[in-house]
PDB file of N, CA and C in Angstrom:
ATOM      1  N   VAL A   1       0.880  -1.217   0.060  1.00 58.00           N
ATOM      2  CA  VAL A   1       0.046   0.028  -0.003  1.00 58.00           C
ATOM      3  C   VAL A   1       0.859   1.166   0.030  1.00 58.00           C
ATOM      4  N   PRO A   2       0.796   2.069  -1.024  1.00 64.00           N
ATOM      5  CA  PRO A   2       1.675   3.251  -1.137  1.00 64.00           C
ATOM      6  C   PRO A   2       1.256   4.311  -0.057  1.00 64.00           C
ATOM      7  N   GLU A   3       2.322   5.002   0.399  1.00 67.00           N
ATOM      8  CA  GLU A   3       2.012   6.160   1.463  1.00 67.00           C
ATOM      9  C   GLU A   3       1.708   7.367   0.561  1.00 67.00           C
ATOM     10  N   THR A   4       0.510   7.868   0.944  1.00 72.00           N
ATOM     11  CA  THR A   4      -0.020   9.120   0.149  1.00 72.00           C
ATOM     12  C   THR A   4       0.396  10.317   0.798  1.00 72.00           C
ATOM     13  N   ALA A   5       0.595  10.343   2.158  1.00 77.00           N
ATOM     14  CA  ALA A   5       1.032  11.609   2.831  1.00 77.00           C
ATOM     15  C   ALA A   5       2.004  11.309   3.762  1.00 77.00           C
ATOM     16  N   PRO A   6       3.372  11.459   3.328  1.00 79.00           N
ATOM     17  CA  PRO A   6       4.456  11.156   4.099  1.00 79.00           C
ATOM     18  C   PRO A   6       4.496  12.046   5.369  1.00 79.00           C
ATOM     19  N   THR A   7       5.060  11.530   6.483  1.00 81.00           N
ATOM     20  CA  THR A   7       5.175  12.346   7.719  1.00 81.00           C
ATOM     21  C   THR A   7       6.254  13.374   7.528  1.00 81.00           C
ATOM     22  N   PRO A   8       6.124  14.456   8.320  1.00 81.00           N
ATOM     23  CA  PRO A   8       7.009  15.613   8.050  1.00 81.00           C
ATOM     24  C   PRO A   8       8.599  15.210   8.333  1.00 81.00           C
ATOM     25  N   LEU A   9       8.925  14.306   9.117  1.00 83.00           N
ATOM     26  CA  LEU A   9      10.240  13.875   9.410  1.00 83.00           C
ATOM     27  C   LEU A   9      10.764  12.745   8.500  1.00 83.00           C
ATOM     28  N   GLN A  10      10.032  12.271   7.545  1.00 81.00           N
ATOM     29  CA  GLN A  10      10.322  11.048   6.856  1.00 81.00           C
ATOM     30  C   GLN A  10      11.716  11.299   6.041  1.00 81.00           C
ATOM     31  N   LYS A  11      11.877  12.490   5.437  1.00 83.00           N
ATOM     32  CA  LYS A  11      13.018  12.730   4.626  1.00 83.00           C
ATOM     33  C   LYS A  11      14.278  12.881   5.636  1.00 83.00           C
ATOM     34  N   HIS A  12      14.035  13.262   6.870  1.00 88.00           N
ATOM     35  CA  HIS A  12      15.182  13.467   7.725  1.00 88.00           C
ATOM     36  C   HIS A  12      15.338  12.374   8.739  1.00 88.00           C
ATOM     37  N   TYR A  13      14.687  11.306   8.684  1.00 85.00           N
ATOM     38  CA  TYR A  13      14.675  10.279   9.546  1.00 85.00           C
ATOM     39  C   TYR A  13      16.087   9.688   9.869  1.00 85.00           C
ATOM     40  N   VAL A  14      16.769   9.375   8.840  1.00 88.00           N
ATOM     41  CA  VAL A  14      18.175   8.857   8.972  1.00 88.00           C
ATOM     42  C   VAL A  14      19.129   9.975   9.521  1.00 88.00           C
ATOM     43  N   LEU A  15      19.075  11.191   9.067  1.00 92.00           N
ATOM     44  CA  LEU A  15      19.867  12.212   9.668  1.00 92.00           C
ATOM     45  C   LEU A  15      19.756  12.441  11.161  1.00 92.00           C
ATOM     46  N   LEU A  16      18.471  12.256  11.542  1.00 92.00           N
ATOM     47  CA  LEU A  16      18.105  12.371  13.018  1.00 92.00           C
ATOM     48  C   LEU A  16      18.607  11.161  13.806  1.00 92.00           C
ATOM     49  N   SER A  17      18.568  10.035  13.135  1.00 92.00           N
ATOM     50  CA  SER A  17      18.908   8.793  13.857  1.00 92.00           C
ATOM     51  C   SER A  17      20.434   8.640  14.008  1.00 92.00           C
ATOM     52  N   VAL A  18      21.320   9.182  13.142  1.00 95.00           N
ATOM     53  CA  VAL A  18      22.741   9.051  13.281  1.00 95.00           C
ATOM     54  C   VAL A  18      23.342   9.561  14.645  1.00 95.00           C
ATOM     55  N   PRO A  19      22.986  10.760  15.054  1.00 96.00           N
ATOM     56  CA  PRO A  19      23.489  11.197  16.332  1.00 96.00           C
ATOM     57  C   PRO A  19      23.009  10.342  17.450  1.00 96.00           C
ATOM     58  N   VAL A  20      21.729   9.807  17.338  1.00 95.00           N
ATOM     59  CA  VAL A  20      21.295   9.011  18.468  1.00 95.00           C
ATOM     60  C   VAL A  20      22.065   7.703  18.507  1.00 95.00           C
ATOM     61  N   LEU A  21      22.376   7.118  17.411  1.00 96.00           N
ATOM     62  CA  LEU A  21      23.235   5.857  17.312  1.00 96.00           C
ATOM     63  C   LEU A  21      24.804   6.217  17.950  1.00 96.00           C
ATOM     64  N   ILE A  22      25.288   7.210  17.557  1.00 97.00           N
ATOM     65  CA  ILE A  22      26.554   7.524  17.971  1.00 97.00           C
ATOM     66  C   ILE A  22      26.587   7.809  19.482  1.00 97.00           C
ATOM     67  N   LEU A  23      25.645   8.678  19.852  1.00 97.00           N
ATOM     68  CA  LEU A  23      25.566   9.039  21.321  1.00 97.00           C
ATOM     69  C   LEU A  23      25.269   7.839  22.141  1.00 97.00           C
ATOM     70  N   GLY A  24      24.317   7.040  21.611  1.00 95.00           N
ATOM     71  CA  GLY A  24      23.969   5.803  22.375  1.00 95.00           C
ATOM     72  C   GLY A  24      25.150   4.834  22.452  1.00 95.00           C
ATOM     73  N   ALA A  25      25.959   4.746  21.394  1.00 97.00           N
ATOM     74  CA  ALA A  25      27.119   3.915  21.512  1.00 97.00           C
ATOM     75  C   ALA A  25      28.127   4.363  22.468  1.00 97.00           C
ATOM     76  N   ILE A  26      28.375   5.661  22.497  1.00 97.00           N
ATOM     77  CA  ILE A  26      29.158   6.298  23.538  1.00 97.00           C
ATOM     78  C   ILE A  26      28.676   6.031  24.989  1.00 97.00           C
ATOM     79  N   ALA A  27      27.521   6.295  25.299  1.00 96.00           N
ATOM     80  CA  ALA A  27      26.934   6.122  26.606  1.00 96.00           C
ATOM     81  C   ALA A  27      26.936   4.734  26.972  1.00 96.00           C
ATOM     82  N   ILE A  28      26.565   3.790  26.145  1.00 96.00           N
ATOM     83  CA  ILE A  28      26.522   2.334  26.557  1.00 96.00           C
ATOM     84  C   ILE A  28      28.092   1.871  26.853  1.00 96.00           C
ATOM     85  N   THR A  29      28.982   2.423  25.923  1.00 97.00           N
ATOM     86  CA  THR A  29      30.332   1.887  26.118  1.00 97.00           C
ATOM     87  C   THR A  29      30.844   2.462  27.477  1.00 97.00           C
ATOM     88  N   ALA A  30      30.572   3.771  27.743  1.00 97.00           N
ATOM     89  CA  ALA A  30      30.973   4.302  29.072  1.00 97.00           C
ATOM     90  C   ALA A  30      30.401   3.492  30.231  1.00 97.00           C
ATOM     91  N   LEU A  31      29.177   3.349  30.215  1.00 95.00           N
ATOM     92  CA  LEU A  31      28.416   2.421  31.199  1.00 95.00           C
ATOM     93  C   LEU A  31      29.215   1.114  31.377  1.00 95.00           C
ATOM     94  N   GLU A  32      29.318   0.505  30.317  1.00 96.00           N
ATOM     95  CA  GLU A  32      30.035  -0.835  30.409  1.00 96.00           C
ATOM     96  C   GLU A  32      31.534  -0.781  30.969  1.00 96.00           C
ATOM     97  N   MET A  33      32.097   0.453  30.872  1.00 97.00           N
ATOM     98  CA  MET A  33      33.412   0.565  31.460  1.00 97.00           C
ATOM     99  C   MET A  33      33.411   1.105  32.751  1.00 97.00           C
ATOM    100  N   GLY A  34      32.214   1.216  33.411  1.00 96.00           N
ATOM    101  CA  GLY A  34      32.202   1.543  34.778  1.00 96.00           C
ATOM    102  C   GLY A  34      31.779   2.992  35.152  1.00 96.00           C
ATOM    103  N   THR A  35      31.582   3.703  34.130  1.00 95.00           N
ATOM    104  CA  THR A  35      31.062   5.212  34.321  1.00 95.00           C
ATOM    105  C   THR A  35      29.733   5.118  35.065  1.00 95.00           C
ATOM    106  N   PRO A  36      29.660   5.801  36.097  1.00 95.00           N
ATOM    107  CA  PRO A  36      28.355   5.857  36.841  1.00 95.00           C
ATOM    108  C   PRO A  36      27.172   6.498  35.948  1.00 95.00           C
ATOM    109  N   LEU A  37      25.919   6.064  36.085  1.00 92.00           N
ATOM    110  CA  LEU A  37      24.814   6.629  35.448  1.00 92.00           C
ATOM    111  C   LEU A  37      24.675   8.125  35.594  1.00 92.00           C
ATOM    112  N   GLY A  38      25.067   8.704  36.734  1.00 92.00           N
ATOM    113  CA  GLY A  38      24.885  10.095  36.995  1.00 92.00           C
ATOM    114  C   GLY A  38      26.132  10.957  36.334  1.00 92.00           C
ATOM    115  N   SER A  39      27.051  10.361  35.705  1.00 95.00           N
ATOM    116  CA  SER A  39      28.057  11.102  35.270  1.00 95.00           C
ATOM    117  C   SER A  39      27.614  12.248  34.179  1.00 95.00           C
ATOM    118  N   PRO A  40      28.451  13.266  34.169  1.00 96.00           N
ATOM    119  CA  PRO A  40      28.073  14.253  33.055  1.00 96.00           C
ATOM    120  C   PRO A  40      28.198  13.752  31.629  1.00 96.00           C
ATOM    121  N   LEU A  41      28.963  12.821  31.421  1.00 96.00           N
ATOM    122  CA  LEU A  41      29.071  12.121  29.994  1.00 96.00           C
ATOM    123  C   LEU A  41      27.733  11.508  29.599  1.00 96.00           C
ATOM    124  N   ILE A  42      27.324  10.616  30.507  1.00 96.00           N
ATOM    125  CA  ILE A  42      26.085   9.916  30.259  1.00 96.00           C
ATOM    126  C   ILE A  42      24.851  10.914  30.199  1.00 96.00           C
ATOM    127  N   LYS A  43      24.823  11.856  31.037  1.00 96.00           N
ATOM    128  CA  LYS A  43      23.694  12.876  31.066  1.00 96.00           C
ATOM    129  C   LYS A  43      23.780  13.660  29.710  1.00 96.00           C
ATOM    130  N   LEU A  44      24.849  14.000  29.322  1.00 97.00           N
ATOM    131  CA  LEU A  44      24.999  14.849  28.029  1.00 97.00           C
ATOM    132  C   LEU A  44      24.435  14.035  26.847  1.00 97.00           C
ATOM    133  N   CYS A  45      24.962  12.695  26.725  1.00 96.00           N
ATOM    134  CA  CYS A  45      24.478  11.922  25.717  1.00 96.00           C
ATOM    135  C   CYS A  45      22.901  11.738  25.735  1.00 96.00           C
ATOM    136  N   VAL A  46      22.383  11.454  26.926  1.00 96.00           N
ATOM    137  CA  VAL A  46      21.027  11.279  27.088  1.00 96.00           C
ATOM    138  C   VAL A  46      20.175  12.551  26.776  1.00 96.00           C
ATOM    139  N   LEU A  47      20.773  13.660  27.133  1.00 96.00           N
ATOM    140  CA  LEU A  47      20.107  14.987  26.874  1.00 96.00           C
ATOM    141  C   LEU A  47      20.050  15.348  25.457  1.00 96.00           C
ATOM    142  N   ILE A  48      20.944  14.891  24.752  1.00 97.00           N
ATOM    143  CA  ILE A  48      21.020  15.256  23.303  1.00 97.00           C
ATOM    144  C   ILE A  48      20.203  14.089  22.533  1.00 97.00           C
ATOM    145  N   ALA A  49      20.520  12.873  22.778  1.00 96.00           N
ATOM    146  CA  ALA A  49      19.982  11.759  22.052  1.00 96.00           C
ATOM    147  C   ALA A  49      18.451  11.420  22.273  1.00 96.00           C
ATOM    148  N   ALA A  50      18.063  11.500  23.569  1.00 96.00           N
ATOM    149  CA  ALA A  50      16.684  11.187  23.964  1.00 96.00           C
ATOM    150  C   ALA A  50      15.591  12.004  23.223  1.00 96.00           C
ATOM    151  N   PRO A  51      15.716  13.331  23.193  1.00 96.00           N
ATOM    152  CA  PRO A  51      14.616  13.954  22.333  1.00 96.00           C
ATOM    153  C   PRO A  51      14.622  13.589  20.859  1.00 96.00           C
ATOM    154  N   LEU A  52      15.859  13.376  20.260  1.00 95.00           N
ATOM    155  CA  LEU A  52      15.904  13.092  18.970  1.00 95.00           C
ATOM    156  C   LEU A  52      15.214  11.537  18.763  1.00 95.00           C
ATOM    157  N   LEU A  53      15.463  10.715  19.699  1.00 95.00           N
ATOM    158  CA  LEU A  53      14.987   9.274  19.616  1.00 95.00           C
ATOM    159  C   LEU A  53      13.364   9.355  19.781  1.00 95.00           C
ATOM    160  N   VAL A  54      13.025  10.093  20.703  1.00 95.00           N
ATOM    161  CA  VAL A  54      11.580  10.225  20.895  1.00 95.00           C
ATOM    162  C   VAL A  54      10.877  10.776  19.706  1.00 95.00           C
ATOM    163  N   ILE A  55      11.413  11.902  19.074  1.00 94.00           N
ATOM    164  CA  ILE A  55      10.772  12.423  17.884  1.00 94.00           C
ATOM    165  C   ILE A  55      10.844  11.413  16.721  1.00 94.00           C
ATOM    166  N   THR A  56      11.878  10.773  16.533  1.00 93.00           N
ATOM    167  CA  THR A  56      11.940   9.673  15.375  1.00 93.00           C
ATOM    168  C   THR A  56      11.073   8.568  15.703  1.00 93.00           C
ATOM    169  N   THR A  57      11.051   8.133  16.883  1.00 93.00           N
ATOM    170  CA  THR A  57      10.024   7.018  17.226  1.00 93.00           C
ATOM    171  C   THR A  57       8.617   7.425  17.176  1.00 93.00           C
ATOM    172  N   ALA A  58       8.249   8.623  17.605  1.00 93.00           N
ATOM    173  CA  ALA A  58       6.838   9.116  17.394  1.00 93.00           C
ATOM    174  C   ALA A  58       6.531   9.227  15.930  1.00 93.00           C
ATOM    175  N   ASP A  59       7.568   9.622  15.066  1.00 92.00           N
ATOM    176  CA  ASP A  59       7.209   9.713  13.679  1.00 92.00           C
ATOM    177  C   ASP A  59       6.966   8.450  13.083  1.00 92.00           C
ATOM    178  N   ALA A  60       7.729   7.345  13.549  1.00 91.00           N
ATOM    179  CA  ALA A  60       7.691   5.992  13.093  1.00 91.00           C
ATOM    180  C   ALA A  60       6.332   5.466  13.583  1.00 91.00           C
ATOM    181  N   VAL A  61       5.799   5.781  14.698  1.00 94.00           N
ATOM    182  CA  VAL A  61       4.574   5.324  15.190  1.00 94.00           C
ATOM    183  C   VAL A  61       3.441   5.799  14.263  1.00 94.00           C
ATOM    184  N   VAL A  62       3.573   7.091  13.851  1.00 92.00           N
ATOM    185  CA  VAL A  62       2.516   7.634  13.024  1.00 92.00           C
ATOM    186  C   VAL A  62       2.478   6.904  11.776  1.00 92.00           C
ATOM    187  N   ARG A  63       3.754   6.603  11.168  1.00 90.00           N
ATOM    188  CA  ARG A  63       3.791   5.891   9.902  1.00 90.00           C
ATOM    189  C   ARG A  63       3.228   4.516  10.031  1.00 90.00           C
ATOM    190  N   ILE A  64       3.474   3.786  11.128  1.00 92.00           N
ATOM    191  CA  ILE A  64       2.941   2.506  11.269  1.00 92.00           C
ATOM    192  C   ILE A  64       1.350   2.521  11.502  1.00 92.00           C
ATOM    193  N   TRP A  65       0.969   3.542  12.222  1.00 93.00           N
ATOM    194  CA  TRP A  65      -0.534   3.755  12.434  1.00 93.00           C
ATOM    195  C   TRP A  65      -1.261   3.891  11.027  1.00 93.00           C
ATOM    196  N   ARG A  66      -0.687   4.807  10.153  1.00 91.00           N
ATOM    197  CA  ARG A  66      -1.314   5.061   9.003  1.00 91.00           C
ATOM    198  C   ARG A  66      -1.202   3.811   8.151  1.00 91.00           C
ATOM    199  N   SER A  67      -0.251   3.101   8.149  1.00 90.00           N
ATOM    200  CA  SER A  67      -0.080   1.887   7.382  1.00 90.00           C
ATOM    201  C   SER A  67      -1.080   0.829   7.820  1.00 90.00           C
ATOM    202  N   ALA A  68      -1.397   0.742   9.148  1.00 93.00           N
ATOM    203  CA  ALA A  68      -2.372  -0.212   9.605  1.00 93.00           C
ATOM    204  C   ALA A  68      -3.684   0.154   9.032  1.00 93.00           C
ATOM    205  N   TRP A  69      -4.105   1.521   9.070  1.00 92.00           N
ATOM    206  CA  TRP A  69      -5.481   1.789   8.503  1.00 92.00           C
ATOM    207  C   TRP A  69      -5.515   1.633   7.074  1.00 92.00           C
ATOM    208  N   ALA A  70      -4.461   1.858   6.378  1.00 90.00           N
ATOM    209  CA  ALA A  70      -4.386   1.653   4.889  1.00 90.00           C
ATOM    210  C   ALA A  70      -4.518   0.165   4.565  1.00 90.00           C
ATOM    211  N   TRP A  71      -4.030  -0.729   5.388  1.00 91.00           N
ATOM    212  CA  TRP A  71      -4.185  -2.178   5.035  1.00 91.00           C
ATOM    213  C   TRP A  71      -5.525  -2.735   5.511  1.00 91.00           C
ATOM    214  N   MET A  72      -6.243  -2.023   6.304  1.00 93.00           N
ATOM    215  CA  MET A  72      -7.573  -2.647   6.837  1.00 93.00           C
ATOM    216  C   MET A  72      -8.483  -3.044   5.743  1.00 93.00           C
ATOM    217  N   PRO A  73      -8.724  -2.141   4.692  1.00 93.00           N
ATOM    218  CA  PRO A  73      -9.729  -2.593   3.720  1.00 93.00           C
ATOM    219  C   PRO A  73      -9.099  -3.695   2.776  1.00 93.00           C
ATOM    220  N   VAL A  74      -7.784  -3.737   2.651  1.00 92.00           N
ATOM    221  CA  VAL A  74      -7.108  -4.603   1.781  1.00 92.00           C
ATOM    222  C   VAL A  74      -6.895  -6.026   2.364  1.00 92.00           C
ATOM    223  N   ASP A  75      -6.274  -6.072   3.616  1.00 93.00           N
ATOM    224  CA  ASP A  75      -6.094  -7.248   4.377  1.00 93.00           C
ATOM    225  C   ASP A  75      -6.084  -6.986   5.836  1.00 93.00           C
ATOM    226  N   ARG A  76      -7.288  -7.295   6.421  1.00 95.00           N
ATOM    227  CA  ARG A  76      -7.477  -6.926   7.824  1.00 95.00           C
ATOM    228  C   ARG A  76      -6.428  -7.571   8.869  1.00 95.00           C
ATOM    229  N   VAL A  77      -5.823  -8.690   8.391  1.00 96.00           N
ATOM    230  CA  VAL A  77      -4.892  -9.366   9.341  1.00 96.00           C
ATOM    231  C   VAL A  77      -3.533  -8.622   9.382  1.00 96.00           C
ATOM    232  N   LYS A  78      -3.154  -8.125   8.086  1.00 94.00           N
ATOM    233  CA  LYS A  78      -1.978  -7.221   8.080  1.00 94.00           C
ATOM    234  C   LYS A  78      -2.256  -5.918   8.797  1.00 94.00           C
ATOM    235  N   GLY A  79      -3.359  -5.408   8.692  1.00 94.00           N
ATOM    236  CA  GLY A  79      -3.672  -4.065   9.340  1.00 94.00           C
ATOM    237  C   GLY A  79      -3.659  -4.293  10.915  1.00 94.00           C
ATOM    238  N   THR A  80      -4.347  -5.436  11.271  1.00 96.00           N
ATOM    239  CA  THR A  80      -4.274  -5.632  12.797  1.00 96.00           C
ATOM    240  C   THR A  80      -2.811  -5.962  13.376  1.00 96.00           C
ATOM    241  N   PHE A  81      -2.080  -6.612  12.593  1.00 96.00           N
ATOM    242  CA  PHE A  81      -0.700  -6.893  12.931  1.00 96.00           C
ATOM    243  C   PHE A  81       0.025  -5.483  13.054  1.00 96.00           C
ATOM    244  N   ARG A  82      -0.078  -4.471  12.250  1.00 95.00           N
ATOM    245  CA  ARG A  82       0.466  -3.315  12.399  1.00 95.00           C
ATOM    246  C   ARG A  82       0.016  -2.519  13.485  1.00 95.00           C
ATOM    247  N   LEU A  83      -1.323  -2.765  13.828  1.00 96.00           N
ATOM    248  CA  LEU A  83      -1.815  -2.031  15.139  1.00 96.00           C
ATOM    249  C   LEU A  83      -1.147  -2.594  16.302  1.00 96.00           C
ATOM    250  N   ALA A  84      -0.751  -3.938  16.359  1.00 97.00           N
ATOM    251  CA  ALA A  84      -0.033  -4.536  17.429  1.00 97.00           C
ATOM    252  C   ALA A  84       1.333  -3.830  17.516  1.00 97.00           C
ATOM    253  N   TRP A  85       2.026  -3.577  16.345  1.00 97.00           N
ATOM    254  CA  TRP A  85       3.188  -2.830  16.419  1.00 97.00           C
ATOM    255  C   TRP A  85       3.015  -1.395  16.932  1.00 97.00           C
ATOM    256  N   VAL A  86       2.008  -0.861  16.683  1.00 97.00           N
ATOM    257  CA  VAL A  86       1.725   0.521  17.239  1.00 97.00           C
ATOM    258  C   VAL A  86       1.726   0.486  18.715  1.00 97.00           C
ATOM    259  N   ALA A  87       1.034  -0.442  19.331  1.00 97.00           N
ATOM    260  CA  ALA A  87       0.958  -0.760  20.735  1.00 97.00           C
ATOM    261  C   ALA A  87       2.285  -0.969  21.341  1.00 97.00           C
ATOM    262  N   ALA A  88       3.066  -1.835  20.640  1.00 97.00           N
ATOM    263  CA  ALA A  88       4.425  -2.254  21.182  1.00 97.00           C
ATOM    264  C   ALA A  88       5.324  -1.008  21.124  1.00 97.00           C
ATOM    265  N   SER A  89       5.249  -0.159  20.043  1.00 96.00           N
ATOM    266  CA  SER A  89       6.074   0.957  19.913  1.00 96.00           C
ATOM    267  C   SER A  89       5.665   2.028  20.920  1.00 96.00           C
ATOM    268  N   LEU A  90       4.438   2.156  21.245  1.00 97.00           N
ATOM    269  CA  LEU A  90       4.029   3.057  22.357  1.00 97.00           C
ATOM    270  C   LEU A  90       4.580   2.653  23.736  1.00 97.00           C
ATOM    271  N   VAL A  91       4.519   1.446  23.929  1.00 97.00           N
ATOM    272  CA  VAL A  91       5.088   0.893  25.189  1.00 97.00           C
ATOM    273  C   VAL A  91       6.620   1.140  25.247  1.00 97.00           C
ATOM    274  N   GLY A  92       7.233   0.962  24.059  1.00 95.00           N
ATOM    275  CA  GLY A  92       8.675   1.235  24.055  1.00 95.00           C
ATOM    276  C   GLY A  92       9.003   2.672  24.198  1.00 95.00           C
ATOM    277  N   LEU A  93       8.112   3.537  23.638  1.00 95.00           N
ATOM    278  CA  LEU A  93       8.286   4.936  23.687  1.00 95.00           C
ATOM    279  C   LEU A  93       8.183   5.433  25.178  1.00 95.00           C
ATOM    280  N   ALA A  94       7.344   4.863  25.956  1.00 96.00           N
ATOM    281  CA  ALA A  94       7.116   5.232  27.269  1.00 96.00           C
ATOM    282  C   ALA A  94       8.331   4.664  28.172  1.00 96.00           C
ATOM    283  N   ALA A  95       8.783   3.560  27.788  1.00 96.00           N
ATOM    284  CA  ALA A  95       9.965   3.047  28.579  1.00 96.00           C
ATOM    285  C   ALA A  95      11.205   3.921  28.187  1.00 96.00           C
ATOM    286  N   LEU A  96      11.357   4.323  27.011  1.00 95.00           N
ATOM    287  CA  LEU A  96      12.362   5.303  26.590  1.00 95.00           C
ATOM    288  C   LEU A  96      12.418   6.529  27.380  1.00 95.00           C
ATOM    289  N   ILE A  97      11.236   7.086  27.518  1.00 95.00           N
ATOM    290  CA  ILE A  97      10.995   8.369  28.273  1.00 95.00           C
ATOM    291  C   ILE A  97      11.355   8.064  29.709  1.00 95.00           C
ATOM    292  N   ALA A  98      10.903   7.054  30.277  1.00 96.00           N
ATOM    293  CA  ALA A  98      11.198   6.786  31.678  1.00 96.00           C
ATOM    294  C   ALA A  98      12.697   6.537  31.917  1.00 96.00           C
ATOM    295  N   ALA A  99      13.268   5.828  31.034  1.00 94.00           N
ATOM    296  CA  ALA A  99      14.649   5.541  31.307  1.00 94.00           C
ATOM    297  C   ALA A  99      15.487   6.819  31.063  1.00 94.00           C
ATOM    298  N   SER A 100      15.161   7.665  30.113  1.00 95.00           N
ATOM    299  CA  SER A 100      15.809   8.999  29.995  1.00 95.00           C
ATOM    300  C   SER A 100      15.684   9.805  31.173  1.00 95.00           C
ATOM    301  N   LEU A 101      14.534   9.854  31.755  1.00 95.00           N
ATOM    302  CA  LEU A 101      14.293  10.628  32.975  1.00 95.00           C
ATOM    303  C   LEU A 101      15.110  10.069  34.216  1.00 95.00           C
ATOM    304  N   ALA A 102      15.226   8.730  34.192  1.00 94.00           N
ATOM    305  CA  ALA A 102      15.925   8.050  35.302  1.00 94.00           C
ATOM    306  C   ALA A 102      17.465   8.503  35.118  1.00 94.00           C
ATOM    307  N   ALA A 103      17.914   8.536  33.977  1.00 94.00           N
ATOM    308  CA  ALA A 103      19.277   8.817  33.624  1.00 94.00           C
ATOM    309  C   ALA A 103      19.623  10.230  33.904  1.00 94.00           C
ATOM    310  N   LEU A 104      18.693  11.179  33.717  1.00 94.00           N
ATOM    311  CA  LEU A 104      18.971  12.529  33.886  1.00 94.00           C
ATOM    312  C   LEU A 104      18.795  12.986  35.274  1.00 94.00           C
ATOM    313  N   THR A 105      18.023  12.254  36.070  1.00 93.00           N
ATOM    314  CA  THR A 105      17.913  12.424  37.497  1.00 93.00           C
ATOM    315  C   THR A 105      18.868  11.707  38.379  1.00 93.00           C
ATOM    316  N   ALA A 106      19.617  10.893  37.854  1.00 86.00           N
ATOM    317  CA  ALA A 106      20.515  10.032  38.662  1.00 86.00           C
ATOM    318  C   ALA A 106      21.601  10.868  39.154  1.00 86.00           C
TER     319      ALA A 106
END
């Protein structure tokens, strides 16, 4: 099913995701090397990467939501499957926000 109305961030999705990937790798590596969660390095990585990740994830959820409803008249099973992905993505988004707040307040 072709997408008739792309989301505003669709063209910028990869460009917004690259800093998240790099900062996430830095933060995870630092944590694995024993840096405490409350260190300025971890907080800086989270402070920059988390909003970008929330924005890109929300954009992806919108795209999945639209895809689900586009599939409903064509194949109800595929549409319902995509709605399950929307639910899972929203749970993941909530977990992301909670983890980011925990890291920033540590």
